[in-house]
């Protein structure tokens, strides 16, 4: 087993591995996160890193897998990349089951699921369905057993701007990538709808900052068939956060729906810099002297 030990008040830590009843420091970056899948170490980077003895530099936000025995020897040859971020794609969370590793990925602030299977031949990525999670919705996946090494069944918690929290059961997590997955998913329970949403829709758009950075945002409004027009006269509420690497993802708000959307109001949720929508670099780009980029007045123009 392993443990984390705090090194200083800035919450820098090191990871120690129990090897033959003796804890030894795991030779990974101090800000990296480590997990286990059988005999493999899952390493998530928060800063750029070139493993010793290699010529490959992995960007912050990458996820690597390597046998823990070789990690402890500081031998990184043959390290496999399970996820590598881009300017538009970041890793949000992971879930493990008996045979699968599920990555929840934000692709331009839209949730997408990437599934890896681990068997005797190694790691294999399964083909993913781009529409597994609709725009304006988010999902959280968790193994049904506290011991995730015994089953591939999962609970799916689904939520969205127009979707109340819903709990579903899936007997095998790999089925979530099938085009017709409704026959496999069992809906267990759901919160009641607190406002009328049949005439509402969710869209995703992009604006451009003064320095040219694209800023994605969600737009919740009435449908065109319900008399909506882009005429500049629609009362609009704008939400943004931009801090602590927290992503502004779809969520259900009964108060906004009942008091604002049902009355014809428009809701906008902007994914500004400082949050976690595009990984560590998106958060770090609005720190200290660059904090003005987070909420600078008139810094965002309609794209």
CSV table of C-alpha atoms in Angstrom, one decimal, residues 48-214:
chain,number,residue,atom,x,y,z
A,48,UNK,CA,5.1,19.1,-17.3
A,49,UNK,CA,7.4,16.1,-16.8
A,50,UNK,CA,10.1,14.2,-18.6
A,51,UNK,CA,10.7,10.8,-16.8
A,52,UNK,CA,14.3,10.0,-16.0
A,53,UNK,CA,16.1,8.0,-18.7
A,54,UNK,CA,13.6,9.0,-21.4
A,55,UNK,CA,13.4,11.8,-24.0
A,56,UNK,CA,9.7,12.3,-23.9
A,57,UNK,CA,8.1,15.2,-22.1
A,58,UNK,CA,4.5,14.8,-21.0
A,59,UNK,CA,2.4,17.9,-20.6
A,60,UNK,CA,0.5,18.8,-17.4
A,61,UNK,CA,-2.8,17.0,-17.2
A,62,UNK,CA,-1.5,13.8,-18.8
A,63,UNK,CA,-2.3,10.4,-17.3
A,64,UNK,CA,0.3,7.7,-17.6
A,65,UNK,CA,0.3,4.0,-16.6
A,66,UNK,CA,3.3,1.9,-15.8
A,67,UNK,CA,4.0,-1.3,-13.7
A,68,UNK,CA,4.5,-0.2,-10.1
A,69,UNK,CA,7.5,-2.5,-9.8
A,70,UNK,CA,9.3,-0.6,-12.5
A,71,UNK,CA,8.1,2.8,-11.1
A,72,UNK,CA,9.9,2.0,-7.8
A,73,UNK,CA,13.0,1.2,-9.8
A,74,UNK,CA,12.7,4.6,-11.5
A,75,UNK,CA,12.6,2.7,-14.8
A,76,UNK,CA,10.2,4.6,-17.1
A,77,UNK,CA,10.9,2.9,-20.4
A,78,UNK,CA,7.7,1.9,-22.2
A,79,UNK,CA,5.4,4.1,-20.2
A,80,UNK,CA,2.0,4.1,-21.7
A,81,UNK,CA,-0.1,7.3,-22.1
A,82,UNK,CA,-3.8,6.8,-21.3
A,83,UNK,CA,-4.7,10.5,-21.7
A,84,UNK,CA,-2.9,13.5,-23.0
A,85,UNK,CA,-4.6,16.9,-23.0
A,86,UNK,CA,-4.8,19.4,-25.8
A,87,UNK,CA,-5.9,23.0,-26.0
A,88,UNK,CA,-9.5,21.9,-26.0
A,89,UNK,CA,-9.5,18.6,-24.0
A,90,UNK,CA,-8.8,18.0,-20.3
A,91,UNK,CA,-9.2,15.1,-17.9
A,92,UNK,CA,-11.9,15.7,-15.2
A,93,UNK,CA,-12.1,12.4,-13.2
A,94,UNK,CA,-11.5,8.7,-13.3
A,95,UNK,CA,-13.4,5.6,-12.2
A,96,UNK,CA,-12.1,2.0,-11.9
A,97,UNK,CA,-13.9,-1.3,-12.1
A,98,UNK,CA,-12.7,-4.9,-12.3
A,99,UNK,CA,-11.5,-4.7,-15.9
A,100,UNK,CA,-12.0,-1.1,-17.0
A,101,UNK,CA,-10.7,2.4,-16.3
A,102,UNK,CA,-13.3,5.1,-17.2
A,103,UNK,CA,-12.0,8.6,-17.9
A,104,UNK,CA,-14.4,11.5,-17.8
A,105,UNK,CA,-13.0,14.0,-20.3
A,106,UNK,CA,-14.0,17.6,-21.1
A,107,UNK,CA,-13.9,18.2,-24.8
A,108,UNK,CA,-14.5,21.9,-25.2
A,109,UNK,CA,-16.5,21.8,-21.9
A,110,UNK,CA,-18.6,18.9,-23.1
A,111,UNK,CA,-18.3,15.7,-21.1
A,112,UNK,CA,-17.1,12.7,-23.1
A,113,UNK,CA,-16.3,9.2,-21.7
A,114,UNK,CA,-13.1,7.3,-22.6
A,115,UNK,CA,-12.9,3.7,-21.5
A,116,UNK,CA,-9.7,1.6,-21.3
A,117,UNK,CA,-9.8,-2.2,-20.8
A,118,UNK,CA,-7.1,-4.0,-18.9
A,119,UNK,CA,-6.5,-7.7,-19.7
A,120,UNK,CA,-3.6,-10.1,-20.0
A,121,UNK,CA,-2.4,-8.5,-23.2
A,122,UNK,CA,-2.3,-5.0,-21.7
A,123,UNK,CA,-4.3,-1.8,-22.0
A,124,UNK,CA,-6.8,-1.3,-24.9
A,125,UNK,CA,-8.9,1.8,-25.6
A,126,UNK,CA,-12.5,1.1,-26.6
A,127,UNK,CA,-14.2,3.1,-29.3
A,128,UNK,CA,-16.2,5.9,-27.7
A,129,UNK,CA,-19.5,7.4,-28.7
A,130,UNK,CA,-19.3,11.1,-29.1
A,131,UNK,CA,-23.0,11.5,-28.1
A,132,UNK,CA,-22.8,9.4,-25.0
A,133,UNK,CA,-23.4,12.6,-22.9
A,134,UNK,CA,-25.7,15.2,-24.6
A,135,UNK,CA,-24.8,19.0,-24.5
A,136,UNK,CA,-26.0,20.5,-21.3
A,137,UNK,CA,-25.7,17.3,-19.3
A,138,UNK,CA,-23.0,15.8,-17.1
A,139,UNK,CA,-22.6,12.3,-15.7
A,140,UNK,CA,-20.8,10.9,-12.7
A,141,UNK,CA,-19.8,7.2,-12.7
A,142,UNK,CA,-19.0,5.1,-9.7
A,143,UNK,CA,-18.5,1.4,-9.2
A,144,UNK,CA,-21.4,-0.4,-7.4
A,145,UNK,CA,-19.0,-2.2,-5.0
A,146,UNK,CA,-16.6,-0.6,-2.6
A,147,UNK,CA,-14.1,-3.1,-3.8
A,148,UNK,CA,-13.9,-2.1,-7.5
A,149,UNK,CA,-11.8,-5.1,-8.3
A,150,UNK,CA,-14.7,-7.5,-8.2
A,151,UNK,CA,-17.3,-6.1,-10.6
A,152,UNK,CA,-17.7,-4.0,-13.8
A,153,UNK,CA,-21.2,-2.8,-12.9
A,154,UNK,CA,-21.6,0.9,-12.2
A,155,UNK,CA,-24.0,3.6,-11.0
A,156,UNK,CA,-24.5,6.6,-13.3
A,157,UNK,CA,-25.6,9.8,-11.8
A,158,UNK,CA,-26.9,12.1,-14.5
A,159,UNK,CA,-27.7,15.8,-14.2
A,160,UNK,CA,-28.1,18.8,-16.5
A,161,UNK,CA,-29.5,22.3,-16.9
A,162,UNK,CA,-32.8,20.7,-17.9
A,163,UNK,CA,-32.4,17.3,-16.3
A,164,UNK,CA,-33.0,16.6,-12.6
A,165,UNK,CA,-30.5,14.4,-10.8
A,166,UNK,CA,-31.1,10.8,-12.0
A,167,UNK,CA,-29.6,7.6,-10.7
A,168,UNK,CA,-29.1,4.7,-13.2
A,169,UNK,CA,-27.6,1.2,-13.0
A,170,UNK,CA,-25.5,-0.4,-15.8
A,171,UNK,CA,-24.4,-4.0,-15.4
A,172,UNK,CA,-21.2,-3.5,-17.5
A,173,UNK,CA,-19.7,-0.1,-17.9
A,174,UNK,CA,-18.5,-0.8,-21.4
A,175,UNK,CA,-22.2,-0.8,-22.6
A,176,UNK,CA,-22.3,2.9,-22.1
A,177,UNK,CA,-20.5,3.3,-25.4
A,178,UNK,CA,-23.1,1.4,-27.4
A,179,UNK,CA,-25.3,3.5,-29.6
A,180,UNK,CA,-28.4,1.7,-28.3
A,181,UNK,CA,-27.6,1.6,-24.6
A,182,UNK,CA,-31.2,2.2,-23.3
A,183,UNK,CA,-31.9,-1.5,-23.1
A,184,UNK,CA,-28.9,-2.0,-20.7
A,185,UNK,CA,-29.4,1.0,-18.5
A,186,UNK,CA,-31.9,0.7,-15.6
A,187,UNK,CA,-33.2,3.9,-14.2
A,188,UNK,CA,-33.4,3.5,-10.4
A,189,UNK,CA,-34.7,6.9,-9.2
A,190,UNK,CA,-34.8,10.6,-10.1
A,191,UNK,CA,-35.6,13.8,-8.4
A,192,UNK,CA,-38.8,15.4,-9.6
A,193,UNK,CA,-38.8,18.1,-12.2
A,194,UNK,CA,-39.2,21.5,-10.6
A,195,UNK,CA,-40.0,23.6,-13.7
A,196,UNK,CA,-41.4,23.2,-17.2
A,197,UNK,CA,-38.6,22.5,-19.6
A,198,UNK,CA,-40.3,21.1,-22.7
A,199,UNK,CA,-40.0,24.5,-24.5
A,200,UNK,CA,-36.4,25.1,-23.4
A,201,UNK,CA,-33.1,24.2,-25.0
A,202,UNK,CA,-29.4,24.3,-24.2
A,203,UNK,CA,-26.8,25.5,-26.7
A,204,UNK,CA,-23.0,25.9,-26.5
A,205,UNK,CA,-21.3,28.9,-28.0
A,206,UNK,CA,-17.9,30.6,-28.0
A,207,UNK,CA,-16.9,34.2,-27.5
A,208,UNK,CA,-13.4,35.7,-28.0
A,209,UNK,CA,-11.4,37.5,-25.3
A,210,UNK,CA,-9.5,40.7,-26.1
A,211,UNK,CA,-6.3,38.7,-26.2
A,212,UNK,CA,-7.9,36.2,-28.7
A,213,UNK,CA,-8.6,33.4,-26.2
A,214,UNK,CA,-11.8,31.5,-27.0
